[in-house]
Amino acid sequence: MAEYTKAQLTEMIVGKLRRNFGRDVDDATPNHMFKACALVLRDIMSSHQMETGNQVWEGQQRQVHYLSLEFLMGRSLEKNAYNLGLLDTLKDALEDLGFSASDLFEKEPDAGLGNGGLGRLAACYLDSMTTLEIPATGYTICYELGIFKQKIVDGKQVEQADNWLGLGDAWLIPKVDETEEVRFGGKVVDHWDERGVNHPEHVGYTTVLAIPRDMEIAGYKTRHTNTLRLWDAKSPVPVDMSYYSRGEYLKAVEQQAMAEVIAKVLYPDDNHYEGKSLRLKQQYFFVSATVQSIVRQHRAQYGTLRNFHEKHVIQINDTHPTLVIPELMRILLDVEGYSWNDAWNIVTHTVAYTNHTVLAEALERWPQGLIENLLPRIWQILKEIAARYQRTLEQHFHGDQSKVSKMAIIWNGEVRMANLCVCACYAVNGVSALHSEILKQDVFHDAYTMRPEQFKNVTNGVDHRRWLSQINPKLDALVKECTGGDDYLLHPEAIRGLEKYKDDQSVLSQLEAIKKENKRRFAAYVARESGVVLNTDAVFDVQVKRLHEYKRQLLNVLHIIHLYNQLRDNPNMEFTPQTFLFGAKAAPGYHVAKKIIQLINSLSAQINADPICKDKLQVVFLENYRVSLAEKLMPASEISEQISTAGKEASGTGNMKFMMNGALTIGTLDGANVEMHQQLGDENIFLFGLTADQVVQLKNQGYIPANYYNSNPAIKRVLDQIRAGFGDGVDYNDIADRLLIGAGGSPADEYLLLADFDSYCQAHRRAIETYADRKLWNQMSLINIARSGIFAADRSIRDYASDIWHVPTRL
Ligand code: 26Q
C-alpha cells in the first residue's frame, strides 16, 4: 500500500498552496499546482533522506561520488511520484482537485543540464544507484541555462536560451551553510620551515562562492534517498563596494564578474572539445567545491583523511572532472600536510575514470598557460605528477620516446586530461564491450600493457522504469501480465519471461495494437505542436540523437533520396509506406552539422509536397529533440537507426531505449549494437556495413569514395541531387564536396558513407520485407523487448558496484 492516502496527499498539496503561495485550490494556476506537488514530494523525500542518511552515516559504508559536468535529468514530477509509489494516488488527488495530471506533468520544464548520451546516462545511473541503495551523491553545476532550445526557422537551426529555473527550481533545496570557497588566479609563494619543508601559500586570488542547491533523488520501492548536488556560483562581495579601497574594489569587481558567469550556461558541445577558459573555470569550480565538500564531511565523521580512500570512491564521468585529481592532492598536501607519497596513495585509490569517446577531437587537451594563470597551485601539482609519471614511463619502456611522448601528461605545452586519468585512476572503463576493447588495443594500448588489470568494461544501461514502464504504460501492463507481475521492475532480467509468448497470436496482436496506439498518440501530439500530420499507416523509422558526422544522419538521407528516386522512376511500384523521423541538435559552432539539418528540412519539404509521395514517403524533422520528447517518441518507434561508422560510437543508449520499446534496429556493429546483436542473433536485428576492423583496414589501404561515385549510378545520382538541392534554392555543394573531395582538413567521406551505402540499402529492404510479414515482425519485436533486460541501468550499476566501486547493493 502507498505510504500516503489520497486524502493525505490532497491535504498536503492544499496546505502547500496556502502556505507557500497564499492560494486556495480554486485560484491556483497550473504552475502553482505544479510547484505545490513538487514541494510535497520533496518533503517526503527529505524525510526519507533523514532516516536512511543516518543509517549510512552510522554504518560507515563506502560512498560513491559521481562527478559529471552534465546530468540530463528531464522531468521529475511523474518520475518521483512513480518511484515513491504515489503516482496513481497523486493522479487521483489532482483530478479530484480539478486538475489534469497529464497536463500538469507537461508543464514541467526539462532539466536539460546535459548535451546527450553522457548526461542522460548520469541521470539514469542516479536512479539505479538509489534504487539499489548505494550511498551515492551526484555532483554537477547548477547551470542557469541548460541545453539550448532548438527552433527551426526556414529549415535552419536557431538556438534559444533555456531558462529552466523558473519552475524547475521547485526541486532544488539551497544549502547556504554548506557553501564552499573556490579560488582562482593569484600566485603561489613558498614558505620554507626550519625542517626544510615547503608550505606553499596561494595569494592574490579571486574567490567564488559555491552554494549547493540539492535535488533529492528517490529510488524505486525503497526509502533510500540520494542527492544530486548542483553548485551555484555567487560572488563573496556585496553589490555596493563604494567604500572599498582601490585594490579591493577591482578585486571585488573581478569576483563579481567571475561568479556571475561561471554557472551561467552549459557548453552545448557534444563529442567535441574547445579550450575555452570559461569551460576550465567551470570544471575547476565544480571539482574544487565537490572535493572540499566531501572532505569536510569526511573530517567531521572520522577526524582524519588517512582512511579517505576506504570510505569514498570518486567516479569521473569522462575527463571533464579530471582536475579532481590535483585538487584532492592539493588538500592532502597543503591543508593536511601529508607527504607526496601518502597523498598520492590516497588519491590513486579513490578516483576511477569512465571514458566515453575515442574521437580525437573530443579528447581534452588544455594549454598549459591557461592552467598556469588560472590555477597556479594546481599547475605546480600537475607538473610534479607529470614529471614522476614520465620517469615511470621512461623506465618501463626503456626510454622508447614514441611511447613516452604518446602517454605523457604534459606535452608540447598542453595538459592531456585522459593521460592524467589513466595515470592516476585505479580503474579505467569503456562503456561497451567493443569500446573497451578499442581503449585497450588502441587509444590506451601502452598503458594497458603496463597495468592490464586497471582496464574494465561496463556496458551502459538505461533506466528501464522510466524508459519502458513509465513512458509506455500499455506495454508495461502486457509485460507484467506475461511475466507474472511487476518483478521485472526490480529484476530487469525477468522481462525475458515474455519470450515464451513469441508464438502466442493473442500476445503478438496485443503488441501490434499497442504500437499502433502509441503511434497515433505520438502523431496527435506532433499535430498539436506543429501542425504536421504523420501517416500512422507508415512504418515509423526513427533516428534521434545529437547531430554528428560520425553518427551518419547523412547516410540516412542518402538512402531516403534513393528511395524517392525509385518512386519517381516508377510511381506505381509496390511501396510500403515509410515515415522517416529525425530529431537532432547540432552544436552551435558545428557548421556542417547545421547544414545537414538544413538538408533534411529541404528534402522533407520537397518529399512531403510531392504528390508521388503521398501516403507513401514522408520525412519529418522533429524540432527540439530532448528527454521529454524522447519519452513520447520511443513507444511509437518501429525502426531504430543506429548507423554510426563502426568503431566510433562508444556505446549508444538510445539504441537500448528503442529495443525496450519493441523497435527493430537497423545498425552497424558499433558500440552496444554489438552486444544487442549477441543477445538477438542475426535474425532479430538488421545489421549492415563494415566492421570496426574493416574500417581501419580500408582507411589504411587508402579509401577513395570517388570510385563509388563513378561506379555506382545510384550513388552518383543521389550525390548530384544533393549538390543541386531540393527546390528551395539552397544548394548543398559543400556537403557533396565533403563526401567526394574532403574539406577543412578532413579527408573525403571521412565516415565511409559511400562504402556502406549499398549494404545499408539492403538492410532497409530486408526490414521492409519483414514488416510486410506482420507476425514475423511482431515476433521479432517481442524478442527484442524480452532480451533487453541486460541493457537496464540496474545491471550496469551492479557491474560498477562489484567490479570498480567494491560496494554492496540490495537485490
Ligand atoms: C568537452 C570539453 C569542452 C566542452 C565540451 C566537452 C564535451 C561535452 C560533452 C565533450 C563530450 C561530451 C559528450 C559526450 C557524449 O555524450 N558521449 C556519449 O556518451 C554516451 C554514454 O556513454 C555513449 O553512449 C555515446 O556513444 C557517446 O557518444
XYZ file of C-alpha atoms and ligand atoms in Angstrom, residues 69-70 115-119 121 125 267-276 279 283 317-320 354-357 359 362 364 366 431 460 546 550-551 648-656 671, ligand 1:
76
model
C 29.567 18.234 -15.789
C 26.221 17.011 -17.116
C 24.034 17.534 -24.093
C 23.092 13.955 -24.837
C 24.220 10.429 -24.039
C 26.776 11.140 -21.353
C 24.475 13.439 -19.415
C 23.491 8.218 -18.612
C 22.625 5.937 -13.044
C 28.536 24.288 -23.058
C 26.497 22.864 -25.937
C 29.344 20.799 -27.404
C 28.947 17.094 -27.693
C 31.906 14.883 -28.541
C 33.976 17.951 -29.282
C 36.433 19.827 -27.124
C 37.352 23.505 -27.311
C 39.957 25.021 -24.995
C 37.812 27.863 -23.678
C 34.956 25.979 -19.512
C 35.467 22.475 -14.355
C 32.288 10.913 -15.992
C 34.714 11.364 -18.874
C 37.715 13.620 -18.359
C 35.661 16.749 -17.652
C 34.937 6.326 -17.376
C 35.873 7.107 -20.964
C 33.022 7.919 -23.377
C 34.754 8.601 -26.647
C 37.206 10.586 -31.272
C 36.846 15.092 -28.226
C 40.569 17.244 -23.732
C 44.356 22.248 -22.120
C 31.079 1.894 -21.974
C 25.939 1.232 -20.499
C 22.880 14.657 -31.456
C 30.176 10.063 -37.343
C 26.586 9.224 -36.430
C 33.215 5.464 -33.485
C 30.144 5.322 -31.241
C 31.347 4.410 -27.765
C 28.067 2.736 -26.840
C 24.866 4.500 -27.688
C 21.995 4.398 -25.231
C 19.127 5.449 -27.485
C 19.581 2.068 -29.185
C 18.632 0.404 -25.865
C 29.128 0.349 -29.612
C 34.420 18.753 -23.501
C 35.213 19.867 -23.330
C 34.697 21.133 -23.536
C 33.354 21.263 -23.880
C 32.550 20.144 -24.034
C 33.090 18.877 -23.865
C 32.231 17.688 -24.049
C 30.905 17.682 -23.588
C 30.096 16.574 -23.760
C 32.693 16.530 -24.646
C 31.865 15.427 -24.812
C 30.565 15.433 -24.370
C 29.637 14.289 -24.502
C 29.950 13.080 -24.891
C 28.942 12.018 -25.004
O 27.767 12.234 -24.786
N 29.358 10.794 -25.336
C 28.431 9.697 -25.451
O 28.350 9.037 -24.205
C 27.344 8.053 -24.205
C 27.257 7.482 -22.808
O 28.356 6.687 -22.535
C 27.640 6.987 -25.233
O 26.558 6.098 -25.273
C 27.862 7.603 -26.615
O 28.293 6.609 -27.506
C 28.877 8.721 -26.517
O 28.972 9.393 -27.766
